[in-house]
XYZ file of C-alpha atoms in Angstrom:
371
model
C -59.041 -94.442 -52.760
C -56.428 -97.032 -53.736
C -57.623 -100.232 -55.476
C -58.785 -102.953 -53.346
C -61.254 -105.800 -52.936
C -64.553 -103.982 -52.877
C -67.920 -105.716 -52.370
C -70.400 -104.957 -55.096
C -74.146 -104.205 -54.653
C -76.235 -104.844 -57.694
C -79.808 -103.488 -58.049
C -82.371 -102.612 -60.727
C -85.644 -100.764 -60.672
C -87.550 -104.027 -59.669
C -85.850 -103.766 -56.396
C -87.451 -100.347 -55.495
C -89.922 -100.460 -52.528
C -92.927 -98.418 -53.462
C -94.953 -98.952 -50.337
C -93.838 -98.394 -46.716
C -95.797 -97.738 -43.801
C -94.747 -95.762 -40.912
C -96.125 -97.096 -37.664
C -97.681 -94.717 -35.194
C -94.838 -95.788 -32.830
C -92.426 -94.840 -35.580
C -90.675 -98.185 -35.433
C -88.991 -99.531 -38.433
C -90.576 -102.338 -40.433
C -89.379 -105.796 -39.149
C -88.590 -106.807 -42.597
C -85.726 -104.957 -43.946
C -84.794 -104.749 -47.610
C -81.624 -106.275 -49.131
C -80.231 -102.801 -49.431
C -80.933 -102.047 -45.739
C -79.360 -105.305 -44.561
C -76.212 -104.873 -46.746
C -75.646 -101.385 -45.690
C -76.466 -101.769 -41.979
C -74.402 -105.098 -41.789
C -71.420 -103.613 -43.503
C -71.408 -100.447 -41.506
C -71.671 -102.389 -38.397
C -68.717 -104.457 -39.261
C -66.722 -101.466 -40.004
C -67.540 -100.090 -36.392
C -66.446 -103.434 -34.901
C -63.032 -103.052 -36.977
C -62.496 -99.704 -35.142
C -62.448 -97.632 -38.357
C -64.407 -94.855 -36.963
C -63.105 -91.699 -34.892
C -65.351 -92.606 -32.080
C -67.969 -95.517 -30.992
C -71.414 -94.369 -31.674
C -73.573 -95.653 -28.690
C -77.352 -95.167 -28.492
C -77.873 -91.325 -28.692
C -79.880 -89.598 -26.067
C -82.932 -88.153 -28.008
C -85.832 -85.836 -27.127
C -88.630 -84.349 -28.944
C -88.598 -80.703 -28.253
C -92.207 -79.410 -26.939
C -93.991 -77.418 -29.627
C -95.631 -77.690 -32.910
C -92.562 -78.573 -35.117
C -91.566 -81.617 -33.207
C -87.890 -81.191 -33.565
C -86.044 -84.140 -32.860
C -82.936 -83.326 -30.735
C -80.032 -85.739 -30.405
C -77.035 -85.492 -28.082
C -73.760 -86.197 -30.021
C -70.912 -84.585 -28.132
C -68.206 -86.716 -29.882
C -69.181 -85.608 -33.300
C -68.736 -82.021 -32.455
C -65.132 -82.816 -30.836
C -63.780 -85.382 -33.229
C -65.069 -84.719 -36.719
C -62.378 -83.639 -39.220
C -61.881 -79.744 -39.391
C -63.778 -78.194 -42.319
C -61.988 -77.001 -45.341
C -61.454 -73.338 -46.027
C -64.333 -72.589 -48.413
C -64.657 -69.150 -50.233
C -67.325 -69.886 -52.938
C -70.164 -72.096 -53.868
C -68.166 -72.865 -57.125
C -64.693 -73.424 -55.532
C -62.547 -75.616 -57.530
C -61.313 -79.200 -56.425
C -58.035 -78.972 -54.673
C -56.069 -82.242 -54.757
C -53.760 -81.024 -51.910
C -56.731 -80.819 -49.391
C -58.169 -83.952 -47.964
C -60.393 -85.833 -50.433
C -61.944 -89.122 -50.690
C -59.147 -90.593 -52.946
C -56.894 -90.393 -49.771
C -59.168 -92.399 -47.455
C -58.390 -95.960 -46.161
C -59.939 -98.419 -48.603
C -61.376 -100.417 -45.648
C -63.847 -97.740 -45.149
C -65.640 -98.495 -48.357
C -68.687 -100.566 -47.714
C -69.608 -101.440 -51.171
C -69.925 -100.185 -54.672
C -73.407 -99.741 -56.070
C -74.089 -101.074 -59.614
C -77.312 -100.731 -61.348
C -78.601 -103.374 -63.763
C -80.840 -102.132 -66.687
C -83.592 -104.699 -67.361
C -84.186 -105.300 -70.947
C -87.970 -106.489 -70.999
C -87.716 -107.460 -74.785
C -84.797 -109.868 -74.424
C -85.467 -110.598 -70.550
C -81.718 -109.905 -69.792
C -79.897 -107.243 -68.061
C -76.959 -105.131 -68.429
C -75.022 -102.688 -66.254
C -76.339 -99.103 -66.501
C -73.792 -96.245 -66.664
C -74.349 -93.138 -64.303
C -74.191 -90.286 -66.692
C -72.324 -87.375 -64.926
C -73.370 -83.869 -65.571
C -69.803 -82.592 -65.295
C -68.318 -84.883 -67.895
C -70.867 -87.055 -69.414
C -68.545 -90.104 -68.651
C -69.154 -93.403 -66.956
C -69.320 -92.962 -63.158
C -68.749 -95.408 -60.390
C -70.803 -95.022 -57.186
C -68.970 -95.963 -53.872
C -70.684 -96.024 -50.525
C -68.312 -95.434 -47.771
C -68.388 -95.063 -43.881
C -68.624 -91.493 -42.472
C -65.855 -91.897 -39.883
C -67.592 -89.119 -37.543
C -71.198 -90.546 -37.679
C -74.042 -88.507 -36.766
C -76.479 -91.554 -36.473
C -76.633 -95.201 -37.102
C -75.174 -96.464 -40.604
C -74.210 -92.851 -41.543
C -72.524 -93.320 -44.813
C -71.445 -91.352 -47.912
C -72.508 -91.746 -51.416
C -69.363 -90.857 -53.610
C -69.789 -90.696 -57.426
C -66.494 -91.697 -59.216
C -63.958 -90.184 -56.817
C -61.172 -90.326 -59.310
C -62.910 -87.775 -61.439
C -62.316 -85.270 -58.620
C -65.654 -83.521 -58.851
C -66.160 -80.398 -56.657
C -69.121 -80.245 -54.321
C -71.872 -79.409 -56.816
C -74.825 -81.684 -57.613
C -74.851 -83.724 -60.858
C -77.746 -85.854 -62.384
C -75.990 -89.071 -61.450
C -75.605 -87.926 -57.714
C -79.250 -86.720 -57.520
C -80.518 -89.976 -59.116
C -78.537 -92.447 -56.839
C -79.784 -90.375 -53.867
C -83.374 -90.992 -54.847
C -82.878 -94.583 -55.792
C -81.274 -95.338 -52.518
C -84.408 -94.303 -50.577
C -86.506 -96.305 -52.919
C -84.234 -99.388 -52.307
C -84.773 -99.103 -48.494
C -88.014 -100.542 -46.787
C -87.157 -98.345 -43.793
C -89.084 -94.982 -43.808
C -86.298 -93.678 -41.399
C -83.653 -93.981 -44.071
C -82.678 -90.324 -45.355
C -80.181 -88.949 -47.752
C -78.954 -85.386 -48.059
C -76.395 -82.888 -49.521
C -74.934 -79.738 -48.184
C -73.307 -77.275 -50.757
C -70.227 -75.280 -50.186
C -71.070 -72.407 -48.022
C -73.820 -74.667 -46.453
C -71.682 -76.458 -43.961
C -70.268 -79.066 -46.513
C -66.769 -79.828 -44.976
C -65.033 -81.425 -47.921
C -65.004 -80.017 -51.435
C -65.339 -83.451 -53.218
C -68.699 -84.509 -54.471
C -70.601 -86.605 -51.990
C -73.990 -87.215 -50.466
C -74.991 -88.427 -46.779
C -77.202 -91.330 -46.022
C -78.209 -92.291 -42.529
C -81.252 -93.776 -40.533
C -83.301 -91.952 -38.065
C -86.049 -93.857 -36.174
C -88.195 -91.024 -35.779
C -90.857 -89.206 -37.822
C -90.051 -85.807 -39.131
C -92.480 -83.048 -39.682
C -91.048 -82.531 -43.242
C -92.648 -85.730 -44.236
C -96.036 -84.509 -44.277
C -95.634 -80.454 -44.195
C -97.995 -78.586 -46.418
C -97.077 -77.317 -49.712
C -98.386 -75.113 -52.485
C -97.818 -75.348 -56.124
C -95.164 -73.219 -57.842
C -94.568 -74.602 -61.218
C -96.917 -77.568 -61.919
C -95.387 -78.146 -65.499
C -92.084 -79.004 -63.736
C -93.489 -80.607 -60.616
C -92.084 -77.776 -58.307
C -93.816 -77.034 -54.976
C -93.089 -74.669 -52.100
C -93.063 -75.447 -48.501
C -95.577 -73.137 -46.780
C -94.319 -73.610 -43.405
C -90.941 -73.134 -41.623
C -88.346 -73.581 -42.958
C -89.351 -72.230 -46.352
C -87.993 -74.179 -49.251
C -88.749 -76.049 -52.621
C -90.098 -79.497 -52.760
C -90.316 -82.185 -55.487
C -92.237 -85.398 -55.162
C -91.840 -88.733 -57.076
C -93.095 -92.394 -56.770
C -90.436 -93.522 -58.891
C -91.903 -93.234 -62.258
C -89.824 -91.184 -64.792
C -87.084 -90.565 -62.529
C -84.711 -89.125 -65.155
C -87.208 -86.285 -66.036
C -87.651 -85.159 -62.370
C -83.744 -85.537 -61.685
C -83.302 -83.171 -64.744
C -85.601 -80.461 -63.215
C -83.944 -80.750 -59.737
C -80.615 -80.284 -61.542
C -81.867 -77.293 -63.315
C -82.850 -75.726 -59.750
C -79.439 -76.567 -58.332
C -77.550 -75.291 -61.342
C -79.667 -72.062 -61.097
C -78.653 -71.624 -57.411
C -74.884 -72.405 -58.169
C -74.763 -69.861 -60.913
C -76.096 -67.301 -58.621
C -73.616 -68.204 -55.863
C -76.621 -69.284 -53.493
C -75.748 -71.864 -51.029
C -78.282 -74.766 -50.645
C -79.068 -77.966 -48.681
C -81.031 -80.959 -50.247
C -82.957 -83.632 -48.114
C -84.546 -86.869 -49.439
C -87.082 -88.690 -47.311
C -89.905 -90.861 -47.633
C -93.152 -88.518 -47.353
C -96.680 -87.835 -48.377
C -97.783 -86.376 -51.750
C -97.568 -82.368 -51.904
C -100.559 -80.614 -50.934
C -102.317 -79.997 -47.639
C -101.063 -81.648 -44.273
C -101.195 -85.400 -44.587
C -100.305 -86.271 -41.047
C -102.887 -88.815 -40.559
C -101.641 -90.939 -43.390
C -99.167 -93.483 -42.477
C -98.249 -94.663 -46.113
C -95.136 -93.464 -47.495
C -95.376 -94.496 -51.366
C -93.140 -91.713 -52.647
C -90.039 -89.626 -51.805
C -89.964 -85.862 -50.964
C -87.008 -84.002 -52.386
C -86.603 -80.596 -50.571
C -84.025 -77.938 -51.393
C -83.489 -75.031 -49.091
C -81.533 -72.066 -50.566
C -80.066 -70.181 -47.932
C -77.466 -67.302 -47.162
C -73.823 -68.635 -47.529
C -71.426 -68.889 -44.566
C -67.858 -68.853 -45.684
C -65.353 -68.977 -42.834
C -68.353 -68.235 -40.345
C -68.275 -69.236 -36.736
C -70.070 -72.262 -36.084
C -73.162 -72.207 -33.838
C -72.743 -73.315 -30.288
C -75.688 -75.544 -30.095
C -75.710 -77.091 -33.448
C -74.779 -76.293 -37.156
C -77.456 -75.745 -39.729
C -77.070 -78.134 -42.385
C -79.206 -80.775 -44.208
C -80.637 -82.577 -41.251
C -81.156 -79.689 -39.044
C -83.299 -78.126 -41.640
C -85.377 -81.189 -41.922
C -85.908 -81.006 -38.077
C -83.243 -83.195 -36.829
C -80.855 -81.469 -34.526
C -77.511 -82.843 -33.815
C -76.757 -81.037 -30.403
C -73.093 -80.642 -29.404
C -73.366 -80.211 -25.514
C -75.438 -81.517 -22.775
C -76.382 -78.388 -21.539
C -78.056 -77.224 -24.952
C -79.583 -80.743 -25.397
C -81.453 -80.403 -22.148
C -82.490 -76.704 -22.332
C -82.803 -75.619 -25.852
C -86.334 -74.628 -26.819
C -88.395 -74.683 -30.155
C -88.162 -70.918 -30.438
C -84.445 -70.729 -29.917
C -84.222 -73.394 -32.571
C -86.159 -71.458 -35.186
C -84.188 -68.273 -34.420
C -80.776 -70.073 -34.865
C -82.043 -71.587 -38.160
C -83.763 -68.407 -39.549
C -80.330 -66.606 -39.382
C -79.333 -68.902 -42.253
C -82.493 -68.835 -44.216
C -83.365 -66.162 -46.919
C -85.814 -63.592 -45.852
C -89.533 -63.986 -47.011
C -89.116 -61.209 -49.465
C -85.647 -62.573 -50.808
C -87.210 -66.137 -51.196
C -90.217 -64.734 -53.006
C -88.061 -62.969 -55.266
C -85.682 -66.003 -55.891
C -88.908 -68.131 -56.470
C -90.164 -65.633 -59.031
C -86.751 -65.748 -61.018
C -86.702 -69.427 -60.675
C -90.115 -70.178 -62.125
C -89.499 -68.036 -65.182
C -86.085 -69.656 -65.532
C -87.584 -73.286 -65.433
C -90.494 -72.334 -67.944
C -87.839 -70.883 -70.342
C -85.801 -74.189 -70.216
C -87.854 -77.231 -71.245
């Protein structure tokens, strides 16, 4: 990523939007935030400049019949045109500068650099905050760039300090910027996610995905049960089984620390995982009647790793598919796939109920031993 004129997006915690409402029609709010307008207009301009591998038209979308409300979208070109995934052999595979990485992208693909200002209430001033990187403890920069093979509108990548050449393992700074980005959006359809190596991450260079999807996902209100109350850890009680945290923006560093403990726990055990951030209801029983989205749900799915595995014909099981958003590769599958078929494909990549319960037991002990 060569030096170039990069637009900066400055923000602080006063810019967080703590109350959004999902309408019954699942429409976006008419008044978008400064973050939304900056991201959407910048992304659209890049599309007009021809910087993508294909033009993203309105995607055909259907809600699969059944209780899970899977949102299927036909995106043939993404399956055909996206960059060939790198050869991955381990969750902890080291960064390889010879492989494609984000230091090699066209600088024109950068939408903006995010810079957080810390407000000093005592002196009524502000200064730039540093993103502390768990791997190095150094000052980080956060770039937002287009995904040249988009899966939905404004599909972008959050890349923390690309020159540090970090492998695709979550750090506190990456998790925090992901959560903060969701809070900066007034659109309940803005989502952020992460694929680990072995969980369909295609590039071994630290990055998160962000995009808009104007449909409600069941994961926003799925029921949960408490796992470790001291750490704010919950378990999704319905398919697909995973771990869940929830925050309304207070004391973010504490919850980021626990999330990083969980993902470090998985990495140490070579367990692949996907992470998904979305506006959602507080944990507990199903909140479907509620339309208010005052907080963010952070879901982590441990899964069986797939190294060099053949890709599924209908869709790959990555962050958005686990959340209920299916990116379908062929017209035939889009028109004919059923809810039961989707569940069977996804379940192949999840831990068994016994394995998940065993992992949860070990994780709970681990978290309680590490304050």
